[in-house]
Amino acid sequence: MARNLCAQLLSHPTNMIRLIIVENDVAEARYFTSERITMGRDVGSSVRIASKAASRRHCQVEQLPGAVKVVDLNSQNGTRVNGQRVTQKKLKEGDRIEIGRAVIYFQEAPDEVLKIVPELQDKNLDRLKRERADIEGRLAKFLEEAEQKLGPEGLRVVERETQTFLDERELSYYRKLEERYSRLLKLQGIVAAINSERDPGKLMTLILDAAIEITSAERGFLITKDEQGELHFSGARNFDREFVKKPIYKISRSIAEQVMVSGDPVLTSDAQIDDRFSSYLSVADLHLCSVLVLPIKVGTDVHGVFYLDNRFAHGVFSDEDFDILISFAQQAGIAMITSRLIEENIQRARALEASKGDVDRLNQALSQEVERQKQELESLSETARTRTEGERTFKFDYSRIIGRSPAMEEVFALLDKVIPSDMPVLIQGASGTGKELIARAIHDNSHRKNKNYVSENCAAIPESLLESELFGFKKGSFTGADRDKSGLFLEAHLGTLFLDEIGDTSTQMQKKLLRALQEGEIRPVGGKQVVNVDVRIISASNKDLRKLVEDGSFREDLLYRLNVITLKVPDLRDRKEDIPLLVDHFIEKMAVSTGKPKVRVSKEAMIFFLHHDWPGNVRELENEIQKAVTLSDGIIMPEVLSEGIRPKGGPPGTKTSTSAYGAGTMKEIVKREVERVETEVILDALSKSKWNKSETARVLGVSRPTLDSKISAYGLKRED
């Protein structure tokens, strides 16, 4: 009985791994039976590597059911298998693992290596066999003595104790079962909690914290998408239960949108080497590693996504996590929809309750109210038809921007909404339209107005100097760097940085700008330490950046971060009502700078100004005024204007004689001419669009209410 028990106890299979380690022309063969073999410079490593190129905890070899794999432990210089750098890879017999100058062969090695390994086949293996035979003999002897002294009952006690000792390897399996059971109990409690939470904000926080805790993720995001395709973050948390700032810059937008569109989850243990994401620039730029993205579904409808990641560890999310979170996401989606519906019903109930007492009074006053609103509407319509430029009021001061045309009023209305936020702004417009004036107005009216406003034209600086100009440099980083210098990002800290002509930067510079924008940190040229900065970015370009993205000369992910809000500055030809104001402003400016009396503008010259298309926009107009004032003797006449502005025969449909414009002041004549030109342009556009007002407004670059106001003011009818 004792002999049979001995054979039974020693029948547990033992997976033995042989590693042939070659370093500094010395080779040895070692055998391991443990589930995890660590390698590195650390003295506690199973295989200690002397090479300085090895990290303290460099990599490890793991025994899996039916397989063995090597896993890199975020080493500084990387782990290679058969010459290829890997993060993790299943091993086959004869594979060559390279750590610095050390080489480790798995199970088998080439003949030339075997020759320098003394007693490779016998030394360690024979020792292990002898030890096993010795243990087997001593165990058999011990069991025979136990049977003689203790009898069958005592032998069974010994069997249980020995079995417990030999089954230590199996305990890990049961511990895993216990951990899974514990997680399922915890998940059950969390699901109950989220189903009872009715506050939407608290619900999102509870869901994210639970998902992060269950999976050991570093960060978690709840993302939805509106009808315009913009991403919205219902929650963004990290493992410390803190809110993640600027979450739009911390995720791969491409992966999130892929899951939203397809409804299929995404799981990767290392996004950097996953072929599915090789074309996603954000994956490389954000250094994403473990990523798990699950759709939040109710039925077949995708309402958003769970986005979990860990930038520092590979294989964080297991298949078990995947299965658990699929169910969790379904429960969370139902809870989110339920919470939202309950909140909407509560708001409706409150509104009904608040209005219940007023129903009778409102019914009695309904006819009087309708009549009053009708009269008020007629009054407002009349006011809109007779309103003069400049009467519209705005929340902020735009006095430094000359313009009261409808096109500029739309710009000011948008600025009223943009200025209070800290969102990046992209200003698009042709050269000379005044993009920097717009940027300055945003800064001067914002809460950052008491901090620095820094401006830089990216097209005016050579590519080799732009990086040091923006990020600064350290002494000795290049020839001529005889001192440390802080860059424009640091100068604009807590203020505003205006980057003009951003479309002219190289793709390499764009990548560095992207990192500064998404992480809020910079690294000076030649420096090793990063510096955190808080800067509002306003960028501008006279080029269509989306077309540059299509051409491959501008990064799409950088465009997403720059054009959170896009503002279009109209050309001067689209706001000719502002030309008299601009002319007067530039003449006044010349008078102040020269100390001479302010000149006047003849009626004929003003007509030429109004008829010119101004391809150079406001800048061209200012240059023309400077030239005209210099050549004039108290009054600007057509003779001093450039030939491009004063074509032979005068402007189309006009005469050079002042009598052609009738009596009145210059302002009155100009107003009549502007109205005449606007009438012709509007009628022509309406005719071409067959009186489709929406299409006409789009072609003319004005809003539909502005077009309707002009049609009414000028009394235009279809038969015209």
XYZ file of C-alpha atoms in Angstrom:
720
model
C 0.000 0.000 0.000
C 2.836 2.416 0.867
C 4.590 1.730 -2.482
C 1.385 2.418 -4.429
C 0.793 5.625 -2.463
C 4.362 6.785 -3.188
C 3.928 6.294 -6.937
C 0.587 8.077 -6.808
C 1.973 11.097 -4.943
C 4.926 11.458 -7.342
C 2.792 11.097 -10.476
C 2.091 14.889 -10.804
C 3.476 16.089 -14.126
C 6.344 18.566 -13.894
C 6.974 20.845 -16.896
C 10.696 21.399 -17.124
C 12.182 24.254 -19.143
C 15.791 24.234 -20.279
C 17.514 27.557 -21.000
C 21.013 27.788 -22.502
C 22.459 31.158 -21.407
C 25.426 32.640 -23.319
C 27.083 35.856 -22.070
C 30.697 37.117 -22.243
C 31.777 33.911 -24.088
C 30.538 31.794 -21.175
C 27.659 29.356 -21.661
C 25.630 27.284 -19.219
C 22.477 25.220 -19.319
C 19.897 25.580 -16.546
C 16.616 23.781 -15.861
C 13.482 25.342 -14.358
C 10.150 23.953 -13.214
C 8.602 27.204 -11.925
C 5.706 28.878 -13.745
C 7.546 32.197 -14.079
C 11.275 32.728 -14.802
C 12.451 36.340 -14.400
C 15.488 37.809 -16.198
C 17.414 41.035 -15.632
C 20.171 42.769 -13.668
C 18.259 42.515 -10.384
C 19.941 40.155 -7.893
C 16.600 38.442 -7.285
C 16.151 37.463 -10.950
C 15.919 33.761 -11.830
C 18.441 34.425 -14.613
C 20.729 37.336 -13.759
C 22.104 39.271 -16.763
C 25.315 41.263 -16.317
C 24.986 43.411 -19.457
C 24.391 47.120 -18.743
C 21.914 47.150 -21.625
C 19.590 44.947 -19.541
C 17.018 46.530 -17.219
C 16.740 45.401 -13.586
C 13.449 43.685 -14.401
C 13.886 43.084 -18.120
C 11.590 40.219 -19.147
C 10.143 36.936 -17.958
C 9.351 33.483 -19.375
C 5.900 32.175 -18.409
C 4.543 28.617 -18.538
C 0.987 28.489 -19.855
C -1.261 25.475 -20.460
C 0.290 23.906 -23.548
C 2.616 26.827 -24.320
C 5.525 28.960 -23.087
C 5.872 32.691 -23.838
C 8.375 35.472 -23.178
C 6.985 38.840 -21.961
C 8.948 42.117 -21.995
C 8.592 44.064 -18.692
C 8.737 47.551 -20.226
C 12.522 47.317 -20.447
C 14.466 50.335 -21.609
C 16.225 48.666 -24.549
C 13.630 46.036 -25.371
C 13.587 42.256 -25.720
C 14.254 40.557 -29.063
C 13.319 37.067 -30.238
C 15.200 35.842 -33.307
C 16.235 39.444 -34.028
C 12.701 40.948 -33.805
C 11.719 43.250 -30.938
C 8.675 41.898 -29.092
C 6.446 42.760 -26.169
C 5.304 39.160 -25.795
C 5.720 36.060 -27.962
C 5.078 32.324 -27.723
C 8.334 30.365 -27.858
C 9.184 27.303 -29.887
C 12.175 25.036 -29.477
C 15.422 26.672 -30.595
C 14.172 30.293 -30.328
C 16.899 32.825 -29.508
C 16.097 35.472 -26.833
C 18.412 38.526 -26.903
C 18.895 40.830 -23.883
C 21.692 43.302 -24.532
C 24.762 41.159 -25.306
C 23.312 38.121 -23.558
C 21.650 35.359 -25.609
C 19.282 32.754 -24.133
C 18.239 29.710 -26.196
C 14.921 28.010 -25.412
C 15.226 24.199 -25.014
C 17.764 23.711 -27.842
C 20.847 25.599 -29.092
C 23.059 25.406 -32.212
C 25.895 22.859 -32.201
C 28.554 25.576 -31.917
C 26.948 26.717 -28.670
C 26.523 23.204 -27.303
C 30.273 22.604 -27.706
C 31.161 25.340 -25.178
C 28.614 24.182 -22.595
C 30.352 21.660 -20.302
C 28.272 18.530 -19.686
C 25.224 20.226 -21.123
C 23.129 17.116 -21.419
C 24.054 15.574 -18.058
C 25.191 18.012 -15.408
C 22.002 19.714 -14.154
C 19.566 17.196 -15.568
C 21.328 14.265 -13.884
C 21.371 16.178 -10.609
C 17.604 16.739 -10.849
C 17.052 13.063 -11.671
C 19.213 11.991 -8.744
C 17.377 14.348 -6.429
C 14.018 12.991 -7.615
C 15.200 9.383 -7.167
C 16.497 10.266 -3.706
C 13.177 11.915 -2.784
C 11.280 8.936 -4.140
C 13.396 6.495 -2.109
C 13.132 8.500 1.086
C 9.396 9.005 0.610
C 8.846 5.276 0.040
C 10.887 4.432 3.139
C 9.047 7.038 5.167
C 5.640 5.737 4.074
C 6.607 2.119 4.867
C 7.728 3.132 8.370
C 4.545 5.199 8.811
C 2.424 2.210 7.802
C 4.248 -0.065 10.245
C 4.016 2.398 13.147
C 0.696 4.118 12.484
C -1.274 1.565 10.534
C -3.628 2.248 7.585
C -5.405 5.164 9.350
C -2.151 6.963 10.104
C -0.971 6.377 6.547
C -4.096 8.112 5.254
C -3.303 11.149 7.462
C 0.210 11.245 6.009
C -1.267 10.970 2.521
C -3.491 14.021 3.059
C -0.664 16.155 4.411
C 1.734 15.090 1.656
C -0.897 15.629 -1.004
C -1.484 19.168 0.305
C 2.250 19.885 0.084
C 2.603 18.522 -3.442
C -0.515 20.354 -4.655
C 0.810 23.811 -3.879
C 1.072 24.450 -7.588
C -2.626 23.777 -7.956
C -3.508 26.346 -5.260
C -3.017 29.166 -7.734
C -5.834 27.724 -9.816
C -8.179 27.670 -6.833
C -7.089 31.144 -5.823
C -8.051 32.314 -9.298
C -11.441 30.679 -8.881
C -11.809 32.396 -5.530
C -10.815 35.772 -7.014
C -13.296 35.324 -9.833
C -16.044 34.444 -7.390
C -15.162 37.526 -5.335
C -15.263 39.727 -8.445
C -18.629 38.333 -9.459
C -20.018 39.095 -5.991
C -18.590 42.608 -6.226
C -20.083 43.017 -9.715
C -23.458 41.883 -8.404
C -23.321 44.581 -5.729
C -22.240 47.242 -8.239
C -25.058 46.370 -10.662
C -27.535 46.689 -7.818
C -26.038 50.070 -6.882
C -26.158 51.526 -10.412
C -29.725 50.332 -10.900
C -30.761 52.216 -7.766
C -28.833 55.455 -8.554
C -30.971 58.117 -10.217
C -28.579 61.095 -10.351
C -26.953 61.011 -13.863
C -23.657 62.538 -12.717
C -23.234 60.190 -9.762
C -24.283 57.251 -11.949
C -21.541 57.922 -14.527
C -18.923 58.215 -11.782
C -20.117 54.993 -10.140
C -20.045 53.073 -13.434
C -16.525 54.212 -14.354
C -15.033 53.614 -10.900
C -16.547 50.141 -10.879
C -15.211 49.249 -14.341
C -11.708 50.477 -13.440
C -11.713 48.542 -10.171
C -12.962 45.313 -11.777
C -10.342 45.322 -14.548
C -7.370 47.102 -12.902
C -7.474 49.671 -15.720
C -5.521 52.915 -15.453
C -8.284 55.134 -16.853
C -11.879 54.881 -17.945
C -14.119 57.026 -20.179
C -17.844 57.063 -20.976
C -18.275 58.520 -24.451
C -21.361 59.423 -26.499
C -21.742 61.069 -29.913
C -24.171 63.825 -30.916
C -25.973 64.292 -34.238
C -23.116 66.474 -35.548
C -20.621 63.675 -34.943
C -18.875 65.373 -31.992
C -17.739 63.214 -29.073
C -19.078 63.990 -25.601
C -17.620 62.644 -22.373
C -20.217 61.726 -19.766
C -17.361 60.735 -17.456
C -13.556 60.462 -17.374
C -11.857 58.892 -14.324
C -8.527 57.338 -13.358
C -7.590 54.564 -10.948
C -7.181 57.113 -8.108
C -10.864 58.039 -8.552
C -9.933 61.461 -9.899
C -11.436 63.195 -12.916
C -9.249 63.147 -16.059
C -8.687 66.645 -17.485
C -9.123 67.311 -21.228
C -10.257 63.737 -21.989
C -10.622 64.413 -25.757
C -6.799 64.499 -25.920
C -6.315 61.248 -23.944
C -8.106 58.672 -26.122
C -7.861 57.212 -29.605
C -10.798 58.886 -31.306
C -10.495 56.428 -34.217
C -10.953 53.331 -32.028
C -13.887 54.898 -30.142
C -15.669 55.853 -33.373
C -14.986 52.406 -34.865
C -16.816 50.733 -31.968
C -19.666 53.283 -32.124
C -20.209 52.619 -35.833
C -19.754 48.838 -35.876
C -21.144 48.008 -32.443
C -18.366 45.417 -32.077
C -16.060 45.543 -29.018
C -12.279 45.981 -29.320
C -9.716 44.284 -27.077
C -5.944 44.525 -27.537
C -3.096 43.652 -25.194
C -0.695 46.005 -27.009
C -2.139 48.550 -29.427
C 1.361 49.569 -30.554
C 1.936 46.295 -32.409
C -1.673 45.462 -33.256
C -2.034 45.459 -37.058
C -5.645 46.640 -36.768
C -4.477 50.039 -35.532
C -1.266 50.519 -37.527
C -2.834 53.434 -39.456
C -4.183 55.177 -36.328
C -1.783 58.041 -35.567
C -3.311 58.617 -32.129
C -2.329 55.096 -30.996
C 1.359 55.851 -31.517
C 1.202 59.445 -30.271
C -0.596 58.508 -27.043
C 1.644 55.434 -26.464
C -1.446 53.272 -25.953
C -0.833 49.748 -24.702
C -3.746 47.763 -23.241
C -7.101 48.989 -24.593
C -10.638 47.645 -24.078
C -13.554 49.460 -25.765
C -17.108 48.113 -25.419
C -20.335 49.391 -26.990
C -23.085 50.505 -24.623
C -26.169 48.963 -26.199
C -29.843 48.932 -25.457
C -31.300 46.386 -27.844
C -29.448 46.906 -31.134
C -28.906 50.654 -30.640
C -25.413 51.839 -29.646
C -25.737 54.750 -27.197
C -22.025 55.171 -26.508
C -18.877 53.298 -25.543
C -16.929 52.207 -22.498
C -13.279 53.071 -23.120
C -10.728 51.527 -20.703
C -6.968 51.629 -21.098
C -3.604 51.205 -19.421
C -0.630 52.948 -21.034
C 2.036 51.216 -18.972
C 1.247 47.483 -18.901
C 0.647 44.843 -21.543
C -2.203 42.338 -21.429
C -4.026 44.059 -18.542
C -7.467 43.003 -19.776
C -8.087 39.275 -19.819
C -10.739 37.322 -21.673
C -12.476 37.008 -18.329
C -12.556 40.831 -17.997
C -13.964 40.983 -21.511
C -16.818 38.576 -20.727
C -17.672 40.251 -17.410
C -17.659 43.770 -18.851
C -19.833 42.818 -21.834
C -22.614 42.033 -19.348
C -21.706 45.018 -17.199
C -21.901 47.376 -20.209
C -25.404 46.124 -21.039
C -26.571 46.717 -17.461
C -24.862 50.131 -17.384
C -26.497 51.131 -20.678
C -29.942 50.268 -19.360
C -29.212 52.174 -16.132
C -28.022 55.234 -18.099
C -31.103 55.318 -20.316
C -33.373 54.750 -17.316
C -31.661 57.547 -15.364
C -31.975 59.934 -18.278
C -35.667 59.136 -18.789
C -36.366 59.540 -15.068
C -34.554 62.904 -15.048
C -36.561 64.065 -18.078
C -39.813 62.950 -16.436
C -38.896 64.756 -13.214
C -38.219 67.951 -15.180
C -41.511 67.598 -17.032
C -43.362 66.963 -13.772
C -41.816 70.057 -12.224
C -42.732 72.124 -15.248
C -46.300 70.827 -15.164
C -46.534 71.480 -11.444
C -45.182 74.993 -11.845
C -47.633 75.799 -14.642
C -50.698 74.099 -13.161
C -51.761 77.125 -11.152
C -51.395 79.417 -14.175
C -53.518 77.437 -16.640
C -56.790 79.279 -15.951
C -55.146 82.705 -16.060
C -53.309 81.868 -19.286
C -56.509 80.664 -20.944
C -58.299 83.896 -20.046
C -55.446 86.057 -21.327
C -54.684 84.002 -24.422
C -56.486 86.180 -26.971
C -54.940 89.390 -25.544
C -51.480 87.801 -25.533
C -51.806 86.636 -29.158
C -52.789 90.132 -30.239
C -49.922 91.697 -28.283
C -47.401 89.268 -29.791
C -48.754 90.012 -33.269
C -48.250 93.750 -32.760
C -44.821 93.147 -31.257
C -43.800 90.950 -34.209
C -44.886 93.650 -36.671
C -42.909 96.219 -34.681
C -39.798 94.021 -34.628
C -40.076 93.396 -38.356
C -40.249 97.120 -39.021
C -37.300 97.706 -36.708
C -35.274 95.020 -38.508
C -35.980 96.706 -41.871
C -34.927 100.147 -40.672
C -32.052 99.132 -38.366
C -28.782 100.926 -39.193
C -25.345 99.367 -38.867
C -23.829 99.416 -35.380
C -27.050 99.276 -33.380
C -26.601 95.617 -32.479
C -25.008 95.123 -29.066
C -22.531 92.430 -28.016
C -21.265 91.134 -24.684
C -17.621 92.032 -25.349
C -15.630 94.967 -26.717
C -14.689 94.716 -30.423
C -13.907 98.405 -30.932
C -10.436 97.627 -32.290
C -12.006 95.686 -35.181
C -13.430 98.096 -37.763
C -16.648 96.698 -39.187
C -20.408 96.926 -38.693
C -21.592 94.916 -41.701
C -23.916 91.907 -41.228
C -21.011 89.583 -42.079
C -18.865 91.048 -39.289
C -21.787 91.099 -36.855
C -22.081 87.334 -37.337
C -18.374 87.037 -36.497
C -18.877 89.124 -33.320
C -21.918 87.036 -32.315
C -19.818 83.862 -32.583
C -16.979 85.496 -30.621
C -19.435 86.244 -27.804
C -19.874 82.467 -27.417
C -16.224 81.528 -27.964
C -14.447 83.982 -25.644
C -15.641 82.682 -22.210
C -14.354 79.157 -22.891
C -10.760 77.918 -22.999
C -11.311 75.842 -26.140
C -8.745 76.031 -28.971
C -9.913 78.284 -31.831
C -8.973 77.973 -35.516
C -9.376 81.224 -37.500
C -9.713 80.674 -41.250
C -9.535 83.524 -43.735
C -7.634 84.950 -46.664
C -4.460 86.992 -46.159
C -5.119 90.518 -44.975
C -8.579 89.920 -43.484
C -7.461 90.698 -39.913
C -7.113 87.246 -38.352
C -4.671 88.478 -35.695
C -7.091 91.250 -34.661
C -9.680 88.532 -34.031
C -7.146 86.515 -31.975
C -6.234 89.606 -29.952
C -9.913 90.351 -29.279
C -10.403 86.808 -27.935
C -7.469 87.228 -25.528
C -8.275 90.803 -24.423
C -11.866 89.903 -23.527
C -11.110 86.542 -21.855
C -10.233 85.725 -18.249
C -6.591 85.418 -19.418
C -6.399 89.105 -20.432
C -4.025 89.985 -17.567
C -1.520 87.333 -18.720
C 0.753 87.304 -21.771
C -0.505 87.289 -25.347
C 2.224 85.805 -27.552
C 2.034 85.755 -31.358
C 4.171 83.892 -33.891
C 4.006 83.519 -37.676
C 5.001 79.891 -38.291
C 5.705 80.577 -41.978
C 8.229 83.325 -41.180
C 10.655 81.141 -39.188
C 12.926 78.479 -40.754
C 11.932 74.933 -39.861
C 15.263 74.353 -38.090
C 14.601 77.256 -35.684
C 10.847 76.893 -35.127
C 11.131 74.130 -32.505
C 13.600 76.086 -30.333
C 11.510 79.255 -30.785
C 8.335 77.543 -29.558
C 9.732 75.205 -26.885
C 13.001 76.953 -25.903
C 16.430 75.327 -25.579
C 19.113 74.416 -23.063
C 22.625 75.810 -23.012
C 24.962 73.769 -25.226
C 22.156 71.971 -27.095
C 23.477 73.304 -30.434
C 26.104 75.659 -31.802
C 25.466 79.173 -30.501
C 23.269 78.060 -27.579
C 25.375 79.840 -24.950
C 22.514 80.126 -22.439
C 19.140 78.665 -21.564
C 16.169 80.225 -23.333
C 12.473 79.826 -22.560
C 10.241 79.325 -25.604
C 6.987 81.008 -26.600
C 4.889 78.288 -24.928
C 6.478 79.109 -21.577
C 6.172 82.863 -22.179
C 2.445 82.393 -22.849
C 1.894 80.254 -19.711
C -1.580 81.050 -18.273
C -2.137 83.332 -21.279
C -2.736 82.941 -25.013
C -0.465 81.734 -27.832
C -1.432 82.752 -31.384
C 0.118 80.557 -34.109
C -0.402 82.217 -37.486
C -0.075 80.275 -40.767
C -0.146 76.941 -38.894
C -0.729 75.173 -42.213
C 2.863 75.937 -43.307
C 4.505 73.818 -40.592
C 6.171 70.497 -41.419
C 4.640 67.166 -40.401
C 7.539 66.632 -37.961
C 6.802 69.963 -36.280
C 3.087 69.120 -36.266
C 3.816 65.936 -34.301
C 5.659 67.926 -31.605
C 2.868 70.504 -31.472
C 0.322 67.693 -31.080
C 2.141 66.327 -28.033
C 2.291 69.819 -26.460
C -1.458 70.316 -27.014
C -2.701 66.926 -25.850
C -0.392 66.513 -22.819
C -0.044 70.170 -21.790
C 3.712 69.741 -21.517
C 6.800 70.700 -23.524
C 10.444 69.657 -23.614
C 13.079 72.297 -24.498
C 15.577 71.394 -27.225
C 18.459 69.598 -25.546
C 16.504 69.213 -22.288
C 15.565 66.016 -20.489
C 12.814 67.275 -18.195
C 9.300 68.129 -19.408
C 7.659 71.404 -18.369
C 3.904 71.689 -17.789
C 2.215 74.675 -19.431
C -1.329 76.053 -19.415
C -1.862 77.914 -22.692
C -4.937 78.722 -24.762
C -4.081 78.030 -28.392
C -5.490 80.214 -31.179
C -4.299 79.244 -34.641
C -4.887 80.758 -38.055
C -4.408 79.787 -41.679
C -5.235 81.172 -45.102
C -5.258 77.592 -46.407
C -7.975 74.957 -46.198
C -6.532 72.621 -43.543
C -8.986 69.836 -44.358
C -7.703 69.813 -47.936
C -4.136 69.704 -46.586
C -5.161 66.656 -44.510
C -6.483 64.971 -47.655
C -3.208 65.802 -49.445
C -1.225 64.241 -46.576
C 0.624 67.456 -45.656
C -1.265 68.121 -42.402
C -1.992 65.709 -39.544
C -5.665 64.911 -39.057
C -5.310 64.412 -35.296
C -3.685 67.856 -34.942
C -6.565 69.394 -36.909
C -9.055 67.826 -34.447
C -7.241 69.549 -31.573
C -6.961 72.924 -33.300
C -10.450 73.325 -34.767
C -12.576 72.569 -31.705
C -14.131 75.918 -32.691
C -13.641 77.257 -36.241
C -14.198 80.933 -37.066
C -14.330 82.167 -40.688
C -13.292 85.790 -41.329
C -15.085 87.181 -44.427
C -13.193 88.751 -47.326
C -13.457 92.521 -47.712
C -15.450 92.108 -50.955
C -18.138 90.336 -48.880
C -18.516 93.274 -46.478
C -18.214 96.388 -48.639
C -20.457 98.304 -46.225
C -17.357 98.513 -43.995
C -15.143 100.158 -46.641
C -16.091 103.805 -45.765
C -15.433 103.055 -42.072
C -12.044 101.474 -42.864
C -11.059 104.332 -45.206
C -11.840 106.906 -42.531
C -9.951 104.834 -39.897
C -6.778 104.557 -42.003
C -6.849 108.281 -42.935
C -7.174 109.145 -39.224
C -4.301 106.774 -38.440
C -2.079 108.473 -41.071
C -2.925 111.900 -39.704
C -1.888 110.869 -36.180
C 1.370 109.231 -37.332
C 2.455 112.133 -39.604
C 1.134 114.995 -37.487
C -0.561 116.501 -40.561
C -4.230 117.501 -40.992
C -6.645 114.755 -41.909
C -7.311 114.575 -45.665
C -10.704 114.073 -47.266
C -11.858 111.555 -49.878
C -13.561 112.709 -53.034
C -16.858 111.126 -53.994
C -15.322 109.720 -57.179
C -12.437 108.066 -55.283
C -14.841 106.507 -52.778
C -16.863 105.007 -55.633
C -13.686 103.389 -56.959
C -12.955 102.000 -53.489
C -16.440 100.497 -53.318
C -16.246 98.848 -56.751
C -12.800 97.245 -56.297
C -12.720 93.529 -55.267
C -9.702 93.943 -52.925
C -7.966 90.566 -53.386
C -5.489 91.668 -50.693
C -8.398 92.528 -48.377
C -8.005 95.069 -45.545
C -4.200 95.054 -45.817
C -4.409 96.073 -49.489
C -6.900 98.828 -48.637
C -4.598 100.207 -45.917
C -1.601 100.249 -48.286
C -3.664 102.067 -50.910
C -4.816 104.674 -48.384
C -1.229 105.265 -47.196
C -0.102 105.809 -50.774
C -3.083 108.026 -51.639
C -2.655 110.223 -48.538
C 1.053 110.660 -49.320
C 0.343 111.736 -52.942
C -2.741 113.870 -52.189
C -2.968 117.570 -51.435
C -5.749 117.726 -48.878
C -8.210 115.533 -50.785
C -7.867 112.066 -52.318
C -8.784 112.209 -56.007
C -9.049 109.282 -58.472
C -5.833 110.395 -60.182
C -3.669 109.254 -57.222
C -5.185 105.781 -57.032
C -3.422 102.691 -58.397
C -4.373 101.603 -61.919
C -5.826 98.326 -60.635
C -8.301 100.293 -58.510
C -8.981 103.022 -61.098
C -9.579 101.221 -64.419
C -10.082 103.271 -67.572
C -13.660 104.385 -68.004
C -14.353 104.200 -64.260
C -16.185 101.502 -62.297
C -18.825 99.429 -64.165
C -22.103 101.315 -64.497
C -20.726 104.641 -63.171
C -19.467 107.948 -64.483
C -16.504 109.907 -63.184
C -18.553 113.063 -62.898
C -19.970 113.796 -59.444
C -23.247 114.843 -61.052
C -23.898 111.190 -61.891
C -24.509 110.455 -58.196
C -26.917 113.283 -57.442
C -26.841 115.716 -54.574
C -25.974 114.968 -50.982
C -23.042 114.389 -48.656
C -20.426 111.758 -49.397
C -21.942 109.485 -46.750
C -25.386 109.762 -48.374
C -23.993 109.122 -51.861
C -21.974 106.135 -50.654
C -25.034 104.695 -48.901
C -27.065 104.984 -52.113
C -24.310 103.374 -54.172
C -23.923 100.502 -51.700
C -27.648 99.869 -51.785
C -27.633 99.955 -55.592
C -24.739 97.478 -55.789
C -26.322 95.188 -53.157
C -29.622 95.254 -55.041
C -27.941 94.223 -58.290
C -25.894 91.463 -56.636
C -28.861 90.034 -54.693
C -31.167 90.092 -57.724
C -28.529 88.394 -59.869
C -27.992 85.634 -57.261
C -31.740 85.162 -56.761
C -32.245 84.887 -60.506
C -29.533 82.247 -60.874
C -30.977 80.196 -58.003
C -34.570 80.617 -59.286
C -35.387 82.529 -56.087
C -34.221 79.777 -53.768
C -33.410 82.013 -50.802
C -31.462 79.430 -48.804
C -29.199 78.699 -51.795
C -28.807 82.448 -52.473
C -27.776 83.120 -48.869
C -25.192 80.327 -49.087
C -23.715 81.685 -52.347
C -23.549 85.253 -51.002
C -22.057 84.104 -47.700
C -24.757 85.685 -45.501
C -27.364 84.246 -43.162
C -30.945 83.658 -44.291
C -32.344 86.340 -41.883
C -29.835 88.888 -43.299
C -30.905 88.084 -46.877
C -34.607 88.336 -45.975
C -33.966 91.705 -44.307
C -32.198 93.036 -47.435
C -34.964 91.786 -49.770
C -37.581 93.472 -47.600
C -35.581 96.719 -47.161
C -34.984 97.088 -50.927
C -38.528 96.003 -51.839
C -37.312 93.243 -54.132
C -39.900 91.041 -55.829
C -39.631 88.034 -58.093
C -40.816 89.947 -61.173
C -37.845 92.306 -60.738
